[in-house]
Amino acid sequence: MIKGMMIMLQVTYFHHSGFMVETEKHCLIFDYFTENEKYNFIDISKYSDKKIFVFVSHFHQDHYDRVIFEWQKTIPEIQYILSDDITPLRMAQNVHKVHFCNTYHIDDIVVETFHSNDEGVAFLVNADNKIIYHAGDLNWWHWNGESDNFNKSIAGMYKKEIDKMKNVTIDVAFIPVDPRLQEHYILGLDYIMKTVTVKKAFPMHFWEKYDICNTLQKDERTANYRKYVVSISHINELFSITEGEVII
């Protein structure tokens, strides 16, 4: 690390679509799941000096793990921001249920929600004057084998939601690049990068197929913005983001 360089944000990639963002005063955790207890990514007690917010975009098992509610035993004031398609555990405290296409002022952060064209919501969060976008399963899901009408409908829904952010500058965005979409894996990322100002984009929703990051860097379609796309290589990878670069 360069001496005197100020770290603006720290991002930890957990797995699949799970990330943690640390700002000056906040710890934001998105779509954490342990894949049937295969992983244990975090000791939540290490972050007790910050306000902790846990976001869940929808109920799918690769985005929602009820282990998150165990954390309130260690951090009683932890807060949960859940898409309203999720039924939390009965014992869960400090739960905020959110619906798409709304803005919520929760404690000292602002959360804007977008309508996923799959399930639940996407999140745009303002914490410590940093803007973080987590797509959940909002994506340009173009599936080979689906009808043209279906794929056009999904594309239209995606563009409608992303266009709402045209005047926003996003510090960190987490965007699906699902390899199952084959050559269409890039459509969602490509559209947001060409429509919205994104300083750093993290690929997600690729399980452990890290080769997708190399593919992105070589894909001719990313030529104009690939320098803003962060390559991920393993679980629990930590990235420190300064004004001008990412330090691994």
PDB file of N, CA, C and O in Angstrom, residues 135-191:
ATOM      1  N   ALA A 135     -27.188  -5.612  -6.799  1.00  0.00           N
ATOM      2  CA  ALA A 135     -28.261  -5.932  -7.730  1.00  0.00           C
ATOM      3  C   ALA A 135     -29.183  -7.046  -7.258  1.00  0.00           C
ATOM      4  O   ALA A 135     -30.292  -7.183  -7.790  1.00  0.00           O
ATOM      5  N   GLY A 136     -28.756  -7.861  -6.270  1.00  0.00           N
ATOM      6  CA  GLY A 136     -29.547  -9.053  -5.986  1.00  0.00           C
ATOM      7  C   GLY A 136     -29.655  -9.886  -7.249  1.00  0.00           C
ATOM      8  O   GLY A 136     -28.656 -10.180  -7.905  1.00  0.00           O
ATOM      9  N   ASP A 137     -30.879 -10.214  -7.638  1.00  0.00           N
ATOM     10  CA  ASP A 137     -31.081 -10.942  -8.895  1.00  0.00           C
ATOM     11  C   ASP A 137     -31.695 -10.065  -9.983  1.00  0.00           C
ATOM     12  O   ASP A 137     -32.295 -10.585 -10.936  1.00  0.00           O
ATOM     13  N   LEU A 138     -31.556  -8.751  -9.851  1.00  0.00           N
ATOM     14  CA  LEU A 138     -31.946  -7.871 -10.958  1.00  0.00           C
ATOM     15  C   LEU A 138     -30.850  -7.941 -12.018  1.00  0.00           C
ATOM     16  O   LEU A 138     -29.712  -7.542 -11.784  1.00  0.00           O
ATOM     17  N   ASN A 139     -31.205  -8.465 -13.180  1.00  0.00           N
ATOM     18  CA  ASN A 139     -30.195  -8.704 -14.212  1.00  0.00           C
ATOM     19  C   ASN A 139     -30.865  -8.814 -15.574  1.00  0.00           C
ATOM     20  O   ASN A 139     -32.077  -9.016 -15.687  1.00  0.00           O
ATOM     21  N   TRP A 140     -30.061  -8.700 -16.601  1.00  0.00           N
ATOM     22  CA  TRP A 140     -30.536  -8.934 -17.971  1.00  0.00           C
ATOM     23  C   TRP A 140     -30.423 -10.437 -18.216  1.00  0.00           C
ATOM     24  O   TRP A 140     -29.438 -10.937 -18.743  1.00  0.00           O
ATOM     25  N   TRP A 141     -31.468 -11.164 -17.820  1.00  0.00           N
ATOM     26  CA  TRP A 141     -31.460 -12.629 -17.901  1.00  0.00           C
ATOM     27  C   TRP A 141     -31.894 -13.077 -19.293  1.00  0.00           C
ATOM     28  O   TRP A 141     -33.069 -13.360 -19.530  1.00  0.00           O
ATOM     29  N   HIS A 142     -30.937 -13.136 -20.205  1.00  0.00           N
ATOM     30  CA  HIS A 142     -31.232 -13.604 -21.562  1.00  0.00           C
ATOM     31  C   HIS A 142     -30.828 -15.078 -21.653  1.00  0.00           C
ATOM     32  O   HIS A 142     -29.641 -15.412 -21.698  1.00  0.00           O
ATOM     33  N   TRP A 143     -31.837 -15.945 -21.667  1.00  0.00           N
ATOM     34  CA  TRP A 143     -31.576 -17.384 -21.659  1.00  0.00           C
ATOM     35  C   TRP A 143     -31.735 -17.962 -23.062  1.00  0.00           C
ATOM     36  O   TRP A 143     -32.782 -17.792 -23.706  1.00  0.00           O
ATOM     37  N   ASN A 144     -30.708 -18.650 -23.550  1.00  0.00           N
ATOM     38  CA  ASN A 144     -30.849 -19.395 -24.790  1.00  0.00           C
ATOM     39  C   ASN A 144     -31.905 -20.470 -24.597  1.00  0.00           C
ATOM     40  O   ASN A 144     -31.901 -21.190 -23.607  1.00  0.00           O
ATOM     41  N   GLY A 145     -32.822 -20.552 -25.539  1.00  0.00           N
ATOM     42  CA  GLY A 145     -33.898 -21.528 -25.434  1.00  0.00           C
ATOM     43  C   GLY A 145     -35.213 -20.926 -24.995  1.00  0.00           C
ATOM     44  O   GLY A 145     -36.272 -21.531 -25.201  1.00  0.00           O
ATOM     45  N   GLU A 146     -35.177 -19.736 -24.368  1.00  0.00           N
ATOM     46  CA  GLU A 146     -36.421 -19.046 -24.023  1.00  0.00           C
ATOM     47  C   GLU A 146     -36.955 -18.319 -25.258  1.00  0.00           C
ATOM     48  O   GLU A 146     -36.221 -18.047 -26.217  1.00  0.00           O
ATOM     49  N   SER A 147     -38.222 -17.967 -25.233  1.00  0.00           N
ATOM     50  CA  SER A 147     -38.837 -17.297 -26.374  1.00  0.00           C
ATOM     51  C   SER A 147     -38.306 -15.872 -26.505  1.00  0.00           C
ATOM     52  O   SER A 147     -37.836 -15.262 -25.532  1.00  0.00           O
ATOM     53  N   ASP A 148     -38.389 -15.330 -27.704  1.00  0.00           N
ATOM     54  CA  ASP A 148     -37.975 -13.944 -27.929  1.00  0.00           C
ATOM     55  C   ASP A 148     -38.792 -12.993 -27.074  1.00  0.00           C
ATOM     56  O   ASP A 148     -38.260 -12.014 -26.537  1.00  0.00           O
ATOM     57  N   ASN A 149     -40.077 -13.272 -26.933  1.00  0.00           N
ATOM     58  CA  ASN A 149     -40.946 -12.399 -26.133  1.00  0.00           C
ATOM     59  C   ASN A 149     -40.504 -12.380 -24.680  1.00  0.00           C
ATOM     60  O   ASN A 149     -40.496 -11.322 -24.037  1.00  0.00           O
ATOM     61  N   PHE A 150     -40.146 -13.550 -24.151  1.00  0.00           N
ATOM     62  CA  PHE A 150     -39.686 -13.618 -22.759  1.00  0.00           C
ATOM     63  C   PHE A 150     -38.404 -12.810 -22.580  1.00  0.00           C
ATOM     64  O   PHE A 150     -38.299 -11.980 -21.669  1.00  0.00           O
ATOM     65  N   ASN A 151     -37.436 -13.052 -23.445  1.00  0.00           N
ATOM     66  CA  ASN A 151     -36.161 -12.364 -23.316  1.00  0.00           C
ATOM     67  C   ASN A 151     -36.292 -10.855 -23.515  1.00  0.00           C
ATOM     68  O   ASN A 151     -35.631 -10.062 -22.832  1.00  0.00           O
ATOM     69  N   LYS A 152     -37.166 -10.436 -24.418  1.00  0.00           N
ATOM     70  CA  LYS A 152     -37.386  -9.006 -24.623  1.00  0.00           C
ATOM     71  C   LYS A 152     -38.055  -8.374 -23.404  1.00  0.00           C
ATOM     72  O   LYS A 152     -37.736  -7.242 -23.010  1.00  0.00           O
ATOM     73  N   SER A 153     -38.978  -9.095 -22.795  1.00  0.00           N
ATOM     74  CA  SER A 153     -39.660  -8.596 -21.598  1.00  0.00           C
ATOM     75  C   SER A 153     -38.679  -8.409 -20.450  1.00  0.00           C
ATOM     76  O   SER A 153     -38.681  -7.375 -19.764  1.00  0.00           O
ATOM     77  N   ILE A 154     -37.817  -9.408 -20.238  1.00  0.00           N
ATOM     78  CA  ILE A 154     -36.809  -9.329 -19.174  1.00  0.00           C
ATOM     79  C   ILE A 154     -35.859  -8.156 -19.429  1.00  0.00           C
ATOM     80  O   ILE A 154     -35.521  -7.391 -18.509  1.00  0.00           O
ATOM     81  N   ALA A 155     -35.436  -7.998 -20.682  1.00  0.00           N
ATOM     82  CA  ALA A 155     -34.529  -6.897 -21.031  1.00  0.00           C
ATOM     83  C   ALA A 155     -35.183  -5.552 -20.760  1.00  0.00           C
ATOM     84  O   ALA A 155     -34.551  -4.631 -20.212  1.00  0.00           O
ATOM     85  N   GLY A 156     -36.444  -5.420 -21.140  1.00  0.00           N
ATOM     86  CA  GLY A 156     -37.150  -4.162 -20.937  1.00  0.00           C
ATOM     87  C   GLY A 156     -37.294  -3.816 -19.463  1.00  0.00           C
ATOM     88  O   GLY A 156     -37.105  -2.654 -19.061  1.00  0.00           O
ATOM     89  N   MET A 157     -37.607  -4.822 -18.646  1.00  0.00           N
ATOM     90  CA  MET A 157     -37.727  -4.598 -17.212  1.00  0.00           C
ATOM     91  C   MET A 157     -36.393  -4.179 -16.615  1.00  0.00           C
ATOM     92  O   MET A 157     -36.325  -3.279 -15.759  1.00  0.00           O
ATOM     93  N   TYR A 158     -35.330  -4.822 -17.072  1.00  0.00           N
ATOM     94  CA  TYR A 158     -33.994  -4.492 -16.557  1.00  0.00           C
ATOM     95  C   TYR A 158     -33.616  -3.058 -16.909  1.00  0.00           C
ATOM     96  O   TYR A 158     -33.191  -2.280 -16.036  1.00  0.00           O
ATOM     97  N   LYS A 159     -33.765  -2.693 -18.155  1.00  0.00           N
ATOM     98  CA  LYS A 159     -33.384  -1.352 -18.585  1.00  0.00           C
ATOM     99  C   LYS A 159     -34.189  -0.278 -17.854  1.00  0.00           C
ATOM    100  O   LYS A 159     -33.653   0.773 -17.482  1.00  0.00           O
ATOM    101  N   LYS A 160     -35.462  -0.551 -17.631  1.00  0.00           N
ATOM    102  CA  LYS A 160     -36.318   0.414 -16.932  1.00  0.00           C
ATOM    103  C   LYS A 160     -35.780   0.721 -15.543  1.00  0.00           C
ATOM    104  O   LYS A 160     -35.744   1.887 -15.122  1.00  0.00           O
ATOM    105  N   GLU A 161     -35.343  -0.320 -14.819  1.00  0.00           N
ATOM    106  CA  GLU A 161     -34.843  -0.109 -13.464  1.00  0.00           C
ATOM    107  C   GLU A 161     -33.475   0.559 -13.466  1.00  0.00           C
ATOM    108  O   GLU A 161     -33.220   1.481 -12.692  1.00  0.00           O
ATOM    109  N   ILE A 162     -32.587   0.118 -14.346  1.00  0.00           N
ATOM    110  CA  ILE A 162     -31.243   0.707 -14.393  1.00  0.00           C
ATOM    111  C   ILE A 162     -31.291   2.163 -14.830  1.00  0.00           C
ATOM    112  O   ILE A 162     -30.534   3.005 -14.319  1.00  0.00           O
ATOM    113  N   ASP A 163     -32.202   2.490 -15.740  1.00  0.00           N
ATOM    114  CA  ASP A 163     -32.305   3.866 -16.221  1.00  0.00           C
ATOM    115  C   ASP A 163     -32.648   4.846 -15.099  1.00  0.00           C
ATOM    116  O   ASP A 163     -32.370   6.045 -15.210  1.00  0.00           O
ATOM    117  N   LYS A 164     -33.226   4.359 -14.021  1.00  0.00           N
ATOM    118  CA  LYS A 164     -33.556   5.228 -12.887  1.00  0.00           C
ATOM    119  C   LYS A 164     -32.299   5.769 -12.203  1.00  0.00           C
ATOM    120  O   LYS A 164     -32.375   6.735 -11.445  1.00  0.00           O
ATOM    121  N   MET A 165     -31.148   5.149 -12.478  1.00  0.00           N
ATOM    122  CA  MET A 165     -29.899   5.559 -11.830  1.00  0.00           C
ATOM    123  C   MET A 165     -28.991   6.366 -12.750  1.00  0.00           C
ATOM    124  O   MET A 165     -27.816   6.582 -12.440  1.00  0.00           O
ATOM    125  N   LYS A 166     -29.511   6.833 -13.869  1.00  0.00           N
ATOM    126  CA  LYS A 166     -28.680   7.529 -14.851  1.00  0.00           C
ATOM    127  C   LYS A 166     -27.941   8.731 -14.263  1.00  0.00           C
ATOM    128  O   LYS A 166     -26.837   9.059 -14.698  1.00  0.00           O
ATOM    129  N   ASN A 167     -28.535   9.383 -13.287  1.00  0.00           N
ATOM    130  CA  ASN A 167     -27.936  10.586 -12.718  1.00  0.00           C
ATOM    131  C   ASN A 167     -27.203  10.317 -11.405  1.00  0.00           C
ATOM    132  O   ASN A 167     -26.850  11.252 -10.687  1.00  0.00           O
ATOM    133  N   VAL A 168     -26.963   9.057 -11.104  1.00  0.00           N
ATOM    134  CA  VAL A 168     -26.302   8.657  -9.864  1.00  0.00           C
ATOM    135  C   VAL A 168     -24.851   8.284 -10.166  1.00  0.00           C
ATOM    136  O   VAL A 168     -24.563   7.667 -11.195  1.00  0.00           O
ATOM    137  N   THR A 169     -23.941   8.652  -9.277  1.00  0.00           N
ATOM    138  CA  THR A 169     -22.568   8.160  -9.344  1.00  0.00           C
ATOM    139  C   THR A 169     -22.398   7.109  -8.259  1.00  0.00           C
ATOM    140  O   THR A 169     -22.531   7.405  -7.067  1.00  0.00           O
ATOM    141  N   ILE A 170     -22.137   5.876  -8.671  1.00  0.00           N
ATOM    142  CA  ILE A 170     -22.040   4.747  -7.751  1.00  0.00           C
ATOM    143  C   ILE A 170     -20.576   4.478  -7.440  1.00  0.00           C
ATOM    144  O   ILE A 170     -19.760   4.307  -8.352  1.00  0.00           O
ATOM    145  N   ASP A 171     -20.253   4.439  -6.163  1.00  0.00           N
ATOM    146  CA  ASP A 171     -18.864   4.161  -5.775  1.00  0.00           C
ATOM    147  C   ASP A 171     -18.503   2.699  -5.976  1.00  0.00           C
ATOM    148  O   ASP A 171     -17.423   2.382  -6.480  1.00  0.00           O
ATOM    149  N   VAL A 172     -19.402   1.806  -5.573  1.00  0.00           N
ATOM    150  CA  VAL A 172     -19.169   0.368  -5.719  1.00  0.00           C
ATOM    151  C   VAL A 172     -20.471  -0.296  -6.137  1.00  0.00           C
ATOM    152  O   VAL A 172     -21.513  -0.067  -5.514  1.00  0.00           O
ATOM    153  N   ALA A 173     -20.411  -1.115  -7.186  1.00  0.00           N
ATOM    154  CA  ALA A 173     -21.583  -1.840  -7.662  1.00  0.00           C
ATOM    155  C   ALA A 173     -21.275  -3.332  -7.727  1.00  0.00           C
ATOM    156  O   ALA A 173     -20.176  -3.731  -8.134  1.00  0.00           O
ATOM    157  N   PHE A 174     -22.248  -4.140  -7.330  1.00  0.00           N
ATOM    158  CA  PHE A 174     -22.139  -5.595  -7.393  1.00  0.00           C
ATOM    159  C   PHE A 174     -23.179  -6.085  -8.393  1.00  0.00           C
ATOM    160  O   PHE A 174     -24.389  -5.914  -8.194  1.00  0.00           O
ATOM    161  N   ILE A 175     -22.687  -6.713  -9.490  1.00  0.00           N
ATOM    162  CA  ILE A 175     -23.524  -6.953 -10.664  1.00  0.00           C
ATOM    163  C   ILE A 175     -23.383  -8.402 -11.131  1.00  0.00           C
ATOM    164  O   ILE A 175     -22.256  -8.902 -11.287  1.00  0.00           O
ATOM    165  N   PRO A 176     -24.498  -9.097 -11.384  1.00  0.00           N
ATOM    166  CA  PRO A 176     -24.412 -10.497 -11.836  1.00  0.00           C
ATOM    167  C   PRO A 176     -23.750 -10.655 -13.198  1.00  0.00           C
ATOM    168  O   PRO A 176     -23.966  -9.861 -14.113  1.00  0.00           O
ATOM    169  N   VAL A 177     -22.938 -11.709 -13.307  1.00  0.00           N
ATOM    170  CA  VAL A 177     -22.353 -12.138 -14.591  1.00  0.00           C
ATOM    171  C   VAL A 177     -22.447 -13.668 -14.633  1.00  0.00           C
ATOM    172  O   VAL A 177     -21.438 -14.353 -14.627  1.00  0.00           O
ATOM    173  N   ASP A 178     -23.637 -14.165 -14.708  1.00  0.00           N
ATOM    174  CA  ASP A 178     -23.900 -15.591 -14.546  1.00  0.00           C
ATOM    175  C   ASP A 178     -23.408 -16.387 -15.755  1.00  0.00           C
ATOM    176  O   ASP A 178     -23.880 -16.171 -16.883  1.00  0.00           O
ATOM    177  N   PRO A 179     -22.467 -17.326 -15.559  1.00  0.00           N
ATOM    178  CA  PRO A 179     -21.935 -18.098 -16.692  1.00  0.00           C
ATOM    179  C   PRO A 179     -22.984 -18.951 -17.396  1.00  0.00           C
ATOM    180  O   PRO A 179     -22.787 -19.324 -18.559  1.00  0.00           O
ATOM    181  N   ARG A 180     -24.082 -19.266 -16.725  1.00  0.00           N
ATOM    182  CA  ARG A 180     -25.126 -20.096 -17.348  1.00  0.00           C
ATOM    183  C   ARG A 180     -25.794 -19.383 -18.518  1.00  0.00           C
ATOM    184  O   ARG A 180     -26.441 -20.030 -19.365  1.00  0.00           O
ATOM    185  N   LEU A 181     -25.639 -18.078 -18.590  1.00  0.00           N
ATOM    186  CA  LEU A 181     -26.224 -17.313 -19.687  1.00  0.00           C
ATOM    187  C   LEU A 181     -25.392 -17.407 -20.961  1.00  0.00           C
ATOM    188  O   LEU A 181     -25.748 -16.812 -21.980  1.00  0.00           O
ATOM    189  N   GLN A 182     -24.286 -18.123 -20.877  1.00  0.00           N
ATOM    190  CA  GLN A 182     -23.385 -18.322 -22.024  1.00  0.00           C
ATOM    191  C   GLN A 182     -22.917 -16.975 -22.573  1.00  0.00           C
ATOM    192  O   GLN A 182     -22.456 -16.134 -21.810  1.00  0.00           O
ATOM    193  N   GLU A 183     -23.040 -16.743 -23.853  1.00  0.00           N
ATOM    194  CA  GLU A 183     -22.491 -15.508 -24.432  1.00  0.00           C
ATOM    195  C   GLU A 183     -23.225 -14.263 -23.952  1.00  0.00           C
ATOM    196  O   GLU A 183     -22.735 -13.141 -24.101  1.00  0.00           O
ATOM    197  N   HIS A 184     -24.386 -14.448 -23.336  1.00  0.00           N
ATOM    198  CA  HIS A 184     -25.177 -13.315 -22.865  1.00  0.00           C
ATOM    199  C   HIS A 184     -24.867 -12.944 -21.414  1.00  0.00           C
ATOM    200  O   HIS A 184     -25.530 -12.079 -20.848  1.00  0.00           O
ATOM    201  N   TYR A 185     -23.865 -13.580 -20.840  1.00  0.00           N
ATOM    202  CA  TYR A 185     -23.521 -13.353 -19.435  1.00  0.00           C
ATOM    203  C   TYR A 185     -23.233 -11.884 -19.119  1.00  0.00           C
ATOM    204  O   TYR A 185     -23.402 -11.421 -17.982  1.00  0.00           O
ATOM    205  N   ILE A 186     -22.820 -11.144 -20.113  1.00  0.00           N
ATOM    206  CA  ILE A 186     -22.320  -9.784 -19.920  1.00  0.00           C
ATOM    207  C   ILE A 186     -23.389  -8.707 -20.092  1.00  0.00           C
ATOM    208  O   ILE A 186     -23.158  -7.537 -19.781  1.00  0.00           O
ATOM    209  N   LEU A 187     -24.572  -9.053 -20.540  1.00  0.00           N
ATOM    210  CA  LEU A 187     -25.544  -8.038 -20.943  1.00  0.00           C
ATOM    211  C   LEU A 187     -25.907  -7.080 -19.811  1.00  0.00           C
ATOM    212  O   LEU A 187     -25.979  -5.859 -20.012  1.00  0.00           O
ATOM    213  N   GLY A 188     -26.150  -7.610 -18.618  1.00  0.00           N
ATOM    214  CA  GLY A 188     -26.520  -6.751 -17.500  1.00  0.00           C
ATOM    215  C   GLY A 188     -25.412  -5.802 -17.104  1.00  0.00           C
ATOM    216  O   GLY A 188     -25.630  -4.602 -16.904  1.00  0.00           O
ATOM    217  N   LEU A 189     -24.200  -6.330 -16.982  1.00  0.00           N
ATOM    218  CA  LEU A 189     -23.041  -5.508 -16.649  1.00  0.00           C
ATOM    219  C   LEU A 189     -22.798  -4.464 -17.730  1.00  0.00           C
ATOM    220  O   LEU A 189     -22.553  -3.284 -17.440  1.00  0.00           O
ATOM    221  N   ASP A 190     -22.856  -4.883 -18.973  1.00  0.00           N
ATOM    222  CA  ASP A 190     -22.579  -3.987 -20.085  1.00  0.00           C
ATOM    223  C   ASP A 190     -23.543  -2.807 -20.089  1.00  0.00           C
ATOM    224  O   ASP A 190     -23.128  -1.649 -20.277  1.00  0.00           O
ATOM    225  N   TYR A 191     -24.804  -3.078 -19.837  1.00  0.00           N
ATOM    226  CA  TYR A 191     -25.794  -1.998 -19.894  1.00  0.00           C
ATOM    227  C   TYR A 191     -25.598  -0.997 -18.761  1.00  0.00           C
ATOM    228  O   TYR A 191     -25.623   0.213 -18.983  1.00  0.00           O
TER     229      TYR A 191
END
